[in-house]
Coordinates of C-alpha atoms in Angstrom, one line a residue:
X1 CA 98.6 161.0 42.4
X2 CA 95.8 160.9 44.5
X3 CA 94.1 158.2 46.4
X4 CA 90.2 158.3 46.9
X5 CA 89.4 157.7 50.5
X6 CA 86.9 155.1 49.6
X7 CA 89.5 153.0 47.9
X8 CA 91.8 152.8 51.0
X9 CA 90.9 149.5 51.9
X10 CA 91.4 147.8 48.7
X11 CA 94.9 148.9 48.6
X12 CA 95.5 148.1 52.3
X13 CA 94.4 144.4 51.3
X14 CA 96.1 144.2 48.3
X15 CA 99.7 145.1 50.2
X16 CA 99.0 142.6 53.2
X17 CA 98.2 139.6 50.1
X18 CA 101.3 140.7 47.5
X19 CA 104.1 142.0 49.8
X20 CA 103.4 141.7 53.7
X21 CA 101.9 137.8 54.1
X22 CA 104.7 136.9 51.2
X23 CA 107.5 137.4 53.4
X24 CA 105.9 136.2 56.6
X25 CA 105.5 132.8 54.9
X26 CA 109.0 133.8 53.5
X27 CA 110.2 134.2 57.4
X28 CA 108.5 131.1 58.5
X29 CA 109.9 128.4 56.0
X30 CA 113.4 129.7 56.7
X31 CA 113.4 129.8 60.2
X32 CA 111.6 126.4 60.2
X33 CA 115.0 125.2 57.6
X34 CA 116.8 126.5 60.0
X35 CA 115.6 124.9 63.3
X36 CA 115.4 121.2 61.0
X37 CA 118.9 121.8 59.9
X38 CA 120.3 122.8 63.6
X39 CA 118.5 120.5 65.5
X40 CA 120.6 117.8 66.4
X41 CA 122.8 121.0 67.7
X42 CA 120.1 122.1 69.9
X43 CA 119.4 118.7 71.3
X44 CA 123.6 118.1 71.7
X45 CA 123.3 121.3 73.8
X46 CA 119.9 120.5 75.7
X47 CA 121.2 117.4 76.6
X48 CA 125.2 118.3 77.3
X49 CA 122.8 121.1 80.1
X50 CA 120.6 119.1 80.9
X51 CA 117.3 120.7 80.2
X52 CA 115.8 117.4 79.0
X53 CA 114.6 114.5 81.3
X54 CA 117.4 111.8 82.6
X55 CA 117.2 108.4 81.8
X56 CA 116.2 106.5 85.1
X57 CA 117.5 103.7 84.3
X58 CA 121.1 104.8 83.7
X59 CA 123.5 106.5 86.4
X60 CA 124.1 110.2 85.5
X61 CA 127.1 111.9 86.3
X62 CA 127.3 115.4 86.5
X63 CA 130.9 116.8 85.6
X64 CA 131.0 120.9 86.3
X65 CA 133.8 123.1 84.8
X66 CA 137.4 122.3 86.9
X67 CA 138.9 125.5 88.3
X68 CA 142.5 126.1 87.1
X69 CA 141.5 124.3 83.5
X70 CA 142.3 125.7 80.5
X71 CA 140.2 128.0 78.0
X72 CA 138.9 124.7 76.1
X73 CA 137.9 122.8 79.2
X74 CA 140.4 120.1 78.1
X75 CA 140.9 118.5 81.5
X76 CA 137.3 118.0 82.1
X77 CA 136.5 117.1 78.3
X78 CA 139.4 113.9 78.9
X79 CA 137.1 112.9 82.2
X80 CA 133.6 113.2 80.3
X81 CA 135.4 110.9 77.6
X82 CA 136.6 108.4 79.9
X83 CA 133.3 108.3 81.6
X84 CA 131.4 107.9 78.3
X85 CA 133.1 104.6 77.3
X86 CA 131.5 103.0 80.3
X87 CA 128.5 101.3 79.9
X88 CA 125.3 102.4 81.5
X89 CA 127.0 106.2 82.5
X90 CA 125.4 109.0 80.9
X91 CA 127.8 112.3 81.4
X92 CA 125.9 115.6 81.6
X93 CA 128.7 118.6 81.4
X94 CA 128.1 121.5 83.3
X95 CA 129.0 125.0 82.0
X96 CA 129.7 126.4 85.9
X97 CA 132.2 125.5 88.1
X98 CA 131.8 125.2 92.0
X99 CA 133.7 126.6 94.6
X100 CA 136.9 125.1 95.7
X101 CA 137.2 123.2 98.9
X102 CA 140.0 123.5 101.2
X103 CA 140.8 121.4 104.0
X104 CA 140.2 123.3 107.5
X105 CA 137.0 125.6 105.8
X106 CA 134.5 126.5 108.2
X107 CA 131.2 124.3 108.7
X108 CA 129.1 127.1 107.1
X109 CA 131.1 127.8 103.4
X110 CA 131.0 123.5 103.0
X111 CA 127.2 123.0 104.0
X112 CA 126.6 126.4 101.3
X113 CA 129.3 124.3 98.8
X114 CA 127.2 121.1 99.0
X115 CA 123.9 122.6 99.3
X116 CA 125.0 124.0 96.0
X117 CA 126.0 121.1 94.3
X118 CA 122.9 118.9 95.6
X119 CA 120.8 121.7 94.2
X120 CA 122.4 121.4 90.2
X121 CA 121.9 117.6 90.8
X122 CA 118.3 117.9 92.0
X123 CA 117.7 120.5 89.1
X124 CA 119.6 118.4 86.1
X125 CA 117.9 114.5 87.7
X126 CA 121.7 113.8 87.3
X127 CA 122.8 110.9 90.4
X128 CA 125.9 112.2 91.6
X129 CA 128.3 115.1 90.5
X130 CA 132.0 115.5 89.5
X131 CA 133.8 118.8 90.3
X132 CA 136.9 120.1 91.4
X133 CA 140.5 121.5 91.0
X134 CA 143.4 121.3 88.5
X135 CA 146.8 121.7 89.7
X136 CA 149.2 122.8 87.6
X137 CA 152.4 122.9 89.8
X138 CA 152.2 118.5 90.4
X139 CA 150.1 118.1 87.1
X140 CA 147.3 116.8 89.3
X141 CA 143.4 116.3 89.3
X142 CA 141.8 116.9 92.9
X143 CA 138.2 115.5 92.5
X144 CA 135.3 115.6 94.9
X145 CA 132.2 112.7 94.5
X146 CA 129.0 114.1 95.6
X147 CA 125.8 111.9 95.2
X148 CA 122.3 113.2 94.9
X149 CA 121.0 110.7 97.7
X150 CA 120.1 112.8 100.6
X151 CA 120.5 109.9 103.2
X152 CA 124.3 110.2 102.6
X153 CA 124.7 113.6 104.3
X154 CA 126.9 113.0 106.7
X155 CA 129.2 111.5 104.4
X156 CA 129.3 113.6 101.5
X157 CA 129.9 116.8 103.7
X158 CA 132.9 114.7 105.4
X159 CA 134.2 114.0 102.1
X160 CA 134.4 117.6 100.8
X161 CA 136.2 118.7 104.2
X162 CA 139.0 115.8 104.5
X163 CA 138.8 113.7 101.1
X164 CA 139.5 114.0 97.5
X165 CA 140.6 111.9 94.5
X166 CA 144.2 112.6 92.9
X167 CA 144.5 111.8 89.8
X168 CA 147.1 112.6 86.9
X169 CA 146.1 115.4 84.7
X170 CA 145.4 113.4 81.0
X171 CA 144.6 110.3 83.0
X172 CA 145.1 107.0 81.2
X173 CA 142.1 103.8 80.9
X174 CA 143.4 102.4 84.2
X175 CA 143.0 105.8 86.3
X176 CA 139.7 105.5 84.6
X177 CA 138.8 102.6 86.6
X178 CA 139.3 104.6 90.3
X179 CA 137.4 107.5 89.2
X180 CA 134.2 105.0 87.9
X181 CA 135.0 103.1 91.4
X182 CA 134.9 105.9 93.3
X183 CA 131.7 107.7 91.7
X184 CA 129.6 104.5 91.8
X185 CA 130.8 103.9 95.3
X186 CA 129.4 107.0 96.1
X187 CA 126.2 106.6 94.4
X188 CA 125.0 103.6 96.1
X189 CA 123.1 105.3 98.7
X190 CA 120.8 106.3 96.3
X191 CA 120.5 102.9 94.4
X192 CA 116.7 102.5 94.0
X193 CA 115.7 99.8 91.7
X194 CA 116.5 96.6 91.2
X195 CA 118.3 96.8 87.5
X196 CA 120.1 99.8 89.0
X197 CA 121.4 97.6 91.9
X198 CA 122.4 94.7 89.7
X199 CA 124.2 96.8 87.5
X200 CA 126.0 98.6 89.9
X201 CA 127.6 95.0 91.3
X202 CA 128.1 94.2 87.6
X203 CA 130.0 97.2 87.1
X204 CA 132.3 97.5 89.9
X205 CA 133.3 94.2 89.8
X206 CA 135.6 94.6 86.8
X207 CA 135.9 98.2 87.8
X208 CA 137.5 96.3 91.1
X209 CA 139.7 94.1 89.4
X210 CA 141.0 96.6 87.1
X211 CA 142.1 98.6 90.1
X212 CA 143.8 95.6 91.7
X213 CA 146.3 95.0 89.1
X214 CA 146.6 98.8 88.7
X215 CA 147.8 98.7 92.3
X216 CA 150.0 95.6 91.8
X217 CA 152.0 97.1 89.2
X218 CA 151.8 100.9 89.2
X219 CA 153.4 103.1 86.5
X220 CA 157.1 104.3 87.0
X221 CA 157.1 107.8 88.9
X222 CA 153.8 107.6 89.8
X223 CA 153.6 109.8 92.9
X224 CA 152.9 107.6 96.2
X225 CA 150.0 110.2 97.4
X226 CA 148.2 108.9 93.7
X227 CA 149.1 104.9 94.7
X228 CA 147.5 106.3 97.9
X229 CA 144.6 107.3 96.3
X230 CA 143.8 104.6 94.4
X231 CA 144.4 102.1 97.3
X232 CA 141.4 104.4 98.6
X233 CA 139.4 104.5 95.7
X234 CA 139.6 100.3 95.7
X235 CA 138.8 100.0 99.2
X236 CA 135.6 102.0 98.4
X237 CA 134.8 99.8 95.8
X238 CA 135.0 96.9 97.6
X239 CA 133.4 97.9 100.4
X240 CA 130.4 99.0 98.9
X241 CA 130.6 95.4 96.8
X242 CA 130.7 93.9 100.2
X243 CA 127.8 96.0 101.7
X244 CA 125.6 95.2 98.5
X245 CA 126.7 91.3 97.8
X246 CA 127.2 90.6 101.5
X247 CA 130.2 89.0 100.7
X248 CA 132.4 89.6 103.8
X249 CA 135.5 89.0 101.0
X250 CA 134.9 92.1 99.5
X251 CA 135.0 93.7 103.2
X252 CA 138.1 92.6 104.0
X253 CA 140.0 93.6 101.2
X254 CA 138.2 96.6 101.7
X255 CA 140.4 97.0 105.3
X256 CA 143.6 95.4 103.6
X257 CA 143.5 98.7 101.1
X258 CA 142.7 101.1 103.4
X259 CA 145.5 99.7 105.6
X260 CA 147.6 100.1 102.9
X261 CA 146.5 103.5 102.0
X262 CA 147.5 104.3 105.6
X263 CA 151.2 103.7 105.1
X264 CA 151.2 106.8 103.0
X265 CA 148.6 108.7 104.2
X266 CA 150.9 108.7 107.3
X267 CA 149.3 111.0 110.4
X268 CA 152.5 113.1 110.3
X269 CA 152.7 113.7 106.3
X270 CA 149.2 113.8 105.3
X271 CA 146.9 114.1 108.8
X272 CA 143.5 115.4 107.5
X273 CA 144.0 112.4 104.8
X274 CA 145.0 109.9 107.5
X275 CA 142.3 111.0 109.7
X276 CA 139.9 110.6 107.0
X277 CA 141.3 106.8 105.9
X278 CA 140.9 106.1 109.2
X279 CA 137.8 107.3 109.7
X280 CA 136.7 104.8 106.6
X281 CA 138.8 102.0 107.6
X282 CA 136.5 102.1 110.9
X283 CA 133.9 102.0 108.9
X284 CA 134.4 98.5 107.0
X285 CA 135.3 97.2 110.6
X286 CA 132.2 98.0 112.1
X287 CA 130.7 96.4 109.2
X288 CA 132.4 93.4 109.6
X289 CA 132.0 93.3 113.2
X290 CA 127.9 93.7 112.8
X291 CA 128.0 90.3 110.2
X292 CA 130.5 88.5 112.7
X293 CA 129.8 87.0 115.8
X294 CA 132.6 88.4 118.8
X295 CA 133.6 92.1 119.1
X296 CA 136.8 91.9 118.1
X297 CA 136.5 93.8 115.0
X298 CA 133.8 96.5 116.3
X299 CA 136.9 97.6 119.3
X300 CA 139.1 97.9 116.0
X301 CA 136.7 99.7 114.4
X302 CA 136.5 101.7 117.9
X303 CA 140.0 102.0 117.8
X304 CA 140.2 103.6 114.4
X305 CA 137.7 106.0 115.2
X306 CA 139.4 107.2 118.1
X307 CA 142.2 107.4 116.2
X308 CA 140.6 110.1 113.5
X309 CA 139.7 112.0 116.1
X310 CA 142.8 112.7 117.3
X311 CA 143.5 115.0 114.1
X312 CA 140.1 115.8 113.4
X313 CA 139.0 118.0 116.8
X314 CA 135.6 119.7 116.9
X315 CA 138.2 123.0 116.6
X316 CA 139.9 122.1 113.4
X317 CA 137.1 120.4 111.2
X318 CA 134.3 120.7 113.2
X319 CA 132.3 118.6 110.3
X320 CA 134.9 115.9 110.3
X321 CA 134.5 115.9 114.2
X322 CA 130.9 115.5 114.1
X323 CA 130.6 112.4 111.8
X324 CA 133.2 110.6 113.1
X325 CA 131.5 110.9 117.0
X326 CA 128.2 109.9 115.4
X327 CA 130.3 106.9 113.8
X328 CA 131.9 106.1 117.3
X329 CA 128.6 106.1 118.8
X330 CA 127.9 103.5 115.9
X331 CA 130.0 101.3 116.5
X332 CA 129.9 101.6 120.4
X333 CA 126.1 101.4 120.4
X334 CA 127.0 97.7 118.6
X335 CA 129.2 96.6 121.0
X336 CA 127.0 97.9 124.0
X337 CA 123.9 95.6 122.6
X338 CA 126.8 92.5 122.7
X339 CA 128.0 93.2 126.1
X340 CA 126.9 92.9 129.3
X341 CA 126.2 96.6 131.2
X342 CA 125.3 99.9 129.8
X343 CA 129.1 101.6 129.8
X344 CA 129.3 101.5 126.2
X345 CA 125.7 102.0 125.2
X346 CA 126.2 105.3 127.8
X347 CA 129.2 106.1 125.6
X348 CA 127.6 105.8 122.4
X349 CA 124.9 108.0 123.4
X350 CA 127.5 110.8 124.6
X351 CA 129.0 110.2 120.9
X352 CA 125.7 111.3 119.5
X353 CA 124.9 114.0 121.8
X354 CA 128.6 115.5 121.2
X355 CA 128.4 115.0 116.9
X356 CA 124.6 116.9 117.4
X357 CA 125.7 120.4 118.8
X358 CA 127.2 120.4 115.2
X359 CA 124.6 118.5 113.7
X360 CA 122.0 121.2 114.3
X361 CA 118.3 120.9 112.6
X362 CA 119.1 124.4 111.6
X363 CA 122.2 124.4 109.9
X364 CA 122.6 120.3 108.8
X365 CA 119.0 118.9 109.3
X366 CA 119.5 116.0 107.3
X367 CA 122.7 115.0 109.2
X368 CA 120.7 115.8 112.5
X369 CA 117.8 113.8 111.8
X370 CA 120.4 110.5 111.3
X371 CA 121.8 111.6 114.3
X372 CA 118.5 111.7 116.1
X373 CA 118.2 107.8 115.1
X374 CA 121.3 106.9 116.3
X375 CA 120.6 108.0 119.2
X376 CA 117.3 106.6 119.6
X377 CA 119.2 103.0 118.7
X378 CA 121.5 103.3 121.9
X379 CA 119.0 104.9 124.2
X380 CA 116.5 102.0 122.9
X381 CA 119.1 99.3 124.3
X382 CA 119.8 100.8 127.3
X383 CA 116.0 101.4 127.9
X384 CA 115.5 97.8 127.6
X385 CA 118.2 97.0 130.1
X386 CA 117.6 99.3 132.6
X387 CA 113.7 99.2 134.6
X388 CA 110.8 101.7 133.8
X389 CA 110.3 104.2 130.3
X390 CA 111.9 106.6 130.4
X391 CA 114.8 105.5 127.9
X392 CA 111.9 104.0 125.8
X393 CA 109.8 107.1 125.5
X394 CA 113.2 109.3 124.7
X395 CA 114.1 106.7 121.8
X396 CA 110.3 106.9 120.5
X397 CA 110.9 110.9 120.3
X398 CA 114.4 110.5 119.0
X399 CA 112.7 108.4 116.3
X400 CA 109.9 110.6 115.4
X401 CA 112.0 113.6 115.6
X402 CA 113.9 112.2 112.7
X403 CA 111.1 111.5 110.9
X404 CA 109.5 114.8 110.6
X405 CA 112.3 115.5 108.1
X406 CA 112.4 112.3 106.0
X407 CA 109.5 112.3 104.3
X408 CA 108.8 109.0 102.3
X409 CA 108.9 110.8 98.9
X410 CA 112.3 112.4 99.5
X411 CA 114.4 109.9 101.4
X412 CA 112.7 106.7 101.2
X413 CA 115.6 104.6 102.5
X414 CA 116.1 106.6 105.6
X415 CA 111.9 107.1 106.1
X416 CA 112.1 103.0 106.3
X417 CA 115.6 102.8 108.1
X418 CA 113.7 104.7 111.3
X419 CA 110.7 103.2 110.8
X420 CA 112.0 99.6 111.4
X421 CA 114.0 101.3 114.8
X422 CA 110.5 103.0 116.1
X423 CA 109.2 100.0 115.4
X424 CA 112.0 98.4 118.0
X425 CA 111.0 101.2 120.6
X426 CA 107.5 100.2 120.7
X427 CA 108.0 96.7 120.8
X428 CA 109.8 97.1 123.7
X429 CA 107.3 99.5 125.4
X430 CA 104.4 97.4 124.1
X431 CA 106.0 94.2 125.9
X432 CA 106.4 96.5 129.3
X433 CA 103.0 97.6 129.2
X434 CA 99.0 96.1 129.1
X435 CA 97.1 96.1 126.2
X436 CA 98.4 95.9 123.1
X437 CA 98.5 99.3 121.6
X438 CA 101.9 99.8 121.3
X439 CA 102.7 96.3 119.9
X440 CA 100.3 97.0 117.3
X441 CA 101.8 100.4 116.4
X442 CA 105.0 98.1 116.1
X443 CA 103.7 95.8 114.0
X444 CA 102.8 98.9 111.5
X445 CA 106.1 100.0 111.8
X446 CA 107.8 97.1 110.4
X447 CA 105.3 97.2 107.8
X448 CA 105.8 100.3 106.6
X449 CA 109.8 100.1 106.2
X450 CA 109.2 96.6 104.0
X451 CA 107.2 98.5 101.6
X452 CA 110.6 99.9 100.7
X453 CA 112.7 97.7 102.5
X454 CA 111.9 94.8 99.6
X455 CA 114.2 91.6 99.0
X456 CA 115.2 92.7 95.7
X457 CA 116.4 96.1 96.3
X458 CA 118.1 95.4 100.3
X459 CA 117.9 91.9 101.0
X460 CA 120.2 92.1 104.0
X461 CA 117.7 95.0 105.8
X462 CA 114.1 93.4 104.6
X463 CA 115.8 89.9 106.6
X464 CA 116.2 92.0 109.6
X465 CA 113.0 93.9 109.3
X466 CA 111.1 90.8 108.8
X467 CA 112.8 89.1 111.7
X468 CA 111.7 92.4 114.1
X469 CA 108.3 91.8 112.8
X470 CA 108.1 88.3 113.7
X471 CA 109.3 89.4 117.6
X472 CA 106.4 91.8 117.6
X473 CA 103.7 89.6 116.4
X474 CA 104.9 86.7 118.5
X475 CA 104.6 89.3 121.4
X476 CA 101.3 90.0 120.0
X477 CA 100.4 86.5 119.5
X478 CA 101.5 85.3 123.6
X479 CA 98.5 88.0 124.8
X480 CA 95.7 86.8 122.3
X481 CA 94.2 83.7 121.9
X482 CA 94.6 81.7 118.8
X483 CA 97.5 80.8 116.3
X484 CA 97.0 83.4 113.5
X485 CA 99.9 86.1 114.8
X486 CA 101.5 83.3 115.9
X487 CA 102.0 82.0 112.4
X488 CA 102.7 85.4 110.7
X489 CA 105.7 85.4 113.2
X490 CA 106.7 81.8 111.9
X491 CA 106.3 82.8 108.5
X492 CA 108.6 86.6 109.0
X493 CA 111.6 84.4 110.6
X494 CA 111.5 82.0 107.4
X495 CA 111.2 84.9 105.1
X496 CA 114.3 86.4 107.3
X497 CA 116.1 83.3 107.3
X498 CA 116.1 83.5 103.2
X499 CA 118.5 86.0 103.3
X500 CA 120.2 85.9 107.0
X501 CA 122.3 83.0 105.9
X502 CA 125.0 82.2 108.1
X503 CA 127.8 82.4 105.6
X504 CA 127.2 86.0 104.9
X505 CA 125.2 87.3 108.3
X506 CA 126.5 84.8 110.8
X507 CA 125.2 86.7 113.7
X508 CA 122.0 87.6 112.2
X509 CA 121.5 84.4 111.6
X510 CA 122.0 82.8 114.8
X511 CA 119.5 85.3 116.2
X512 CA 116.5 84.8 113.9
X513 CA 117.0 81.2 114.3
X514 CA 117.0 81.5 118.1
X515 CA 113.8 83.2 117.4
X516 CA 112.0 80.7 114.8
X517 CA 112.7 78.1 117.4
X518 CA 111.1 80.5 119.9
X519 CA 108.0 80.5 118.1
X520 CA 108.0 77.4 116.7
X521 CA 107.9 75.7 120.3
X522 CA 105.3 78.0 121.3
X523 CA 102.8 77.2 118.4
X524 CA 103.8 73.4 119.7
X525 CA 102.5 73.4 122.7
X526 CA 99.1 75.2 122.0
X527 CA 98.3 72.8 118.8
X528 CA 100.6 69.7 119.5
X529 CA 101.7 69.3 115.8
X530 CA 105.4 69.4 115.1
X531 CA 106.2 72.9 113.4
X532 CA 109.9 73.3 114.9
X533 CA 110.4 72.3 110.9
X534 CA 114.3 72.0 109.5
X535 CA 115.2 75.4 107.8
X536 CA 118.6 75.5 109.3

């Protein structure tokens, strides 16, 4: 049968109408039955992977693949469970695994380990993630805690070379408790509203007590280097309750645990674990020692330090090494500003200068630039004790060295951290100098850091922000004529005095007090009226 050639076209329509546009419509109704009926699959997966948007509001734990686990994932399938009963925690599961960490690894395989990590977290909005080792042989979890929050370099990169949480394999509700402690803990660098802050007190409160009883009456045969770990795992959590509350309680049972964590953590048994407990139990000294008048507590905390570093040599864990001098030089750089003489502030900055030939801005910028602003703290101090600027001006580069690397946006805790300490640096210069240039540059200083240093979200840092702003625009206000810096100055100490109470900040207290009355008198005797008030 032939086909005229005119008639071609009908015959091409009439295919495309009765067969051809049939079974596309045919295609597209099943595959659209298809997608309806699979989608809440789909969206499980999307959301197990993370390829849909976290809730901010929540804290969002990354858990990767464990190495050694079994074909089905079951150890990490019992942690995502125990994680998913707690309120507020929304578990992400990651189908890749990271590399294991073994104590003694060389600086540049743990920076490429966490940069790793921090880049899943930064690519899934998830706050903190879970990863790490099965062990079949003791029937233990080894677990490393690795927030997203940039300004806890230092610390995160310690952790993976020295620390890790054991845990029985098939854990039970209690265990649950240390691993919720210790992953909160570790995400409160990064805490950045105020819901967020409120419930992470809410949380590791009960988390806390939960712990404590665990520790009072721990199950039969449970190996001592687990007891040890949870002791560890409860002095985190109180020590970040302490830090956040400001109640110096929650500190000292902090030290209590870690103390007790020592007595198995022993320097001979476990050293890398000792020198890491005592790196941390220096840590809640020095805060205690900063809230507490005396130095008592800050040469403990100097003490312990020293002690880390006896196991931890630049040789052996040159990380480890390098955080703990930069702690030292913390804690020395405290004790320096409460002393008479420059020895320890000239010890504190050879502390920071030794932790930065590790703390390179090539290989660990982030660790460098905190570096660079400790050191500008202790050359600050000593600038201010010693005659001309040349300390001064090396603190105001220190400063601004570390600020070309934390960029608002990215690190807004640290970004306001150095610019309340430039702000010190120029007040100090400003004071040495005529004009009032550099006081004003001060005064924006301190401004700056309260946009983000607010009372709801770090009361116990926007109290000493606002105090250093009230010494800069009194300083301001004793070269210019009038009362109006004068007042703003009156009005920062009350505002400081809100928070610097003397139960919780005794020291702080005392200081900004010293300095209200300061003011106060000054605005007396200009005026006459009676302003010296009664906020005591």
């Amino acid at each position: 049968m032939q086909i005229a050639a005119e008639s071609l076209p009908g015959v091409v329509v009439a295919v495309l109408e009765n067969v051809v546009w049939p079974l596309i419509v045919t295609a597209i109704a099943a595959l659209g039955g298809l997608v309806w009926r699979s989608w809440p699959t789909v969206r499980g997966w999307l959301k197990r992977h993370e390829i849909v948007a976290r809730d901010p509001h929540r804290f969002n734990v990354l858990v990767a693949r464990l190495n050694g686990d079994d074909g089905r994932n079951s150890n990490r399938r019992h942690i995502v469970r125990s994680l998913r009963k707690q309120p507020g925690i929304e578990v992400v599961t990651d189908i890749r695994s990271f590399a294991e960490v073994e104590a003694g690894s060389d600086t540049d395989r743990l920076a490429e380990v966490r940069d790793s990590v921090k880049r899943r977290l930064r690519h899934t909005g998830c706050d903190i993630a879970i990863f790490g080792d099965v062990v079949a042989a003791n029937q233990a979890l080894y677990l490393h805690v690795v927030p997203s929050s940039e300004s806890s370099a230092t610390a995160d990169t310690y952790a993976l070379e020295s620390q890790k949480l054991e845990l029985p394999q098939y854990f039970g509700p209690a265990f649950s408790e240390a691993l919720l402690g210790t992953a909160l803990a570790a995400t409160a660098p990064a805490v950045d509203t105020e819901s967020r802050a409120s419930y992470l007190v809410e949380t590791l409160r009960p988390a806390r007590d939960k712990l404590q009883t665990l520790m009072r009456s721990p199950p039969d045969g449970m190996a001592d280097t687990m007891q040890a770990s949870l002791h560890e795992a409860y002095a985190n959590t109180c020590l970040i309750l302490g830090e956040q509350s400001g109640r110096l309680e929650d500190i000292e049972e902090a030290v209590q645990a870690y103390l007790a964590a020592l007595e198995v953590h022993t320097c001979e048994r476990l050293p890398l674990g000792w020198a890491a407990t005592q790196n941390n139990l220096g840590n809640a000294l020095r805060t205690l020692g900063q809230r507490e008048e005396g130095t008592a507590r800050l040469e403990e905390a100097v003490a312990a330090y020293r002690a880390a570093l006896e196991v931890h040599t630049r040789e052996r864990l040159p990380l480890g090494w390098a955080a703990t001098q930069n702690n030292l030089g913390n804690a020395l750089s405290t004790l320096g500003e409460r002393e008479e003489g420059t020895a320890r502030l000239e010890e504190a900055v050879a502390a920071y200068r030794a932790a930065l030939e590790v703390h390179t801005r090539e290989r660990l910028p982030l660790d460098w630039g905190m570096t660079q602003n400790n050191l500008g703290n202790a050359l600050r101090v000593l600038g201010e004790r010693e005659e001309g600027m040349a300390r001064l001006e090396e603190a105001v580069a220190a400063f601004r060295a570390a600020l070309e690397l934390y960029a608002r946006e990215r690190l807004p805790l640290c970004w306001a951290m150095t610019q309340n300490n430039l702000g010190n640096a120029l007040k100090t210069l400003g004071e040495r100098e005529k004009g009032t240039a550099r006081l004003e540059d001060a005064v924006a200083a301190y401004r700056a850091a309260l946009e983000v240093r607010t009372r709801e979200r770090l009361p116990l840092d926007w109290g000493m922000t606002q105090n250093n702003l009230g010494n800069a625009l009194r300083a301001l206000g004793e070269r210019e004529e009038g009362m109006t810096r004068l007042e703003e100055a009156l009005s920062a100490y009350d505002d400081a005095l809100k928070v610097l109470r003397s139960d919780s900040a005794p020291a702080y207290h005392q200081v900004t007090t010293c300095n209200r009355q300061a003011v106060a008198e000054l605005i007396q005797s200009r005026c006459g009226a009676n302003v010296l008030g009664d906020s005591l």
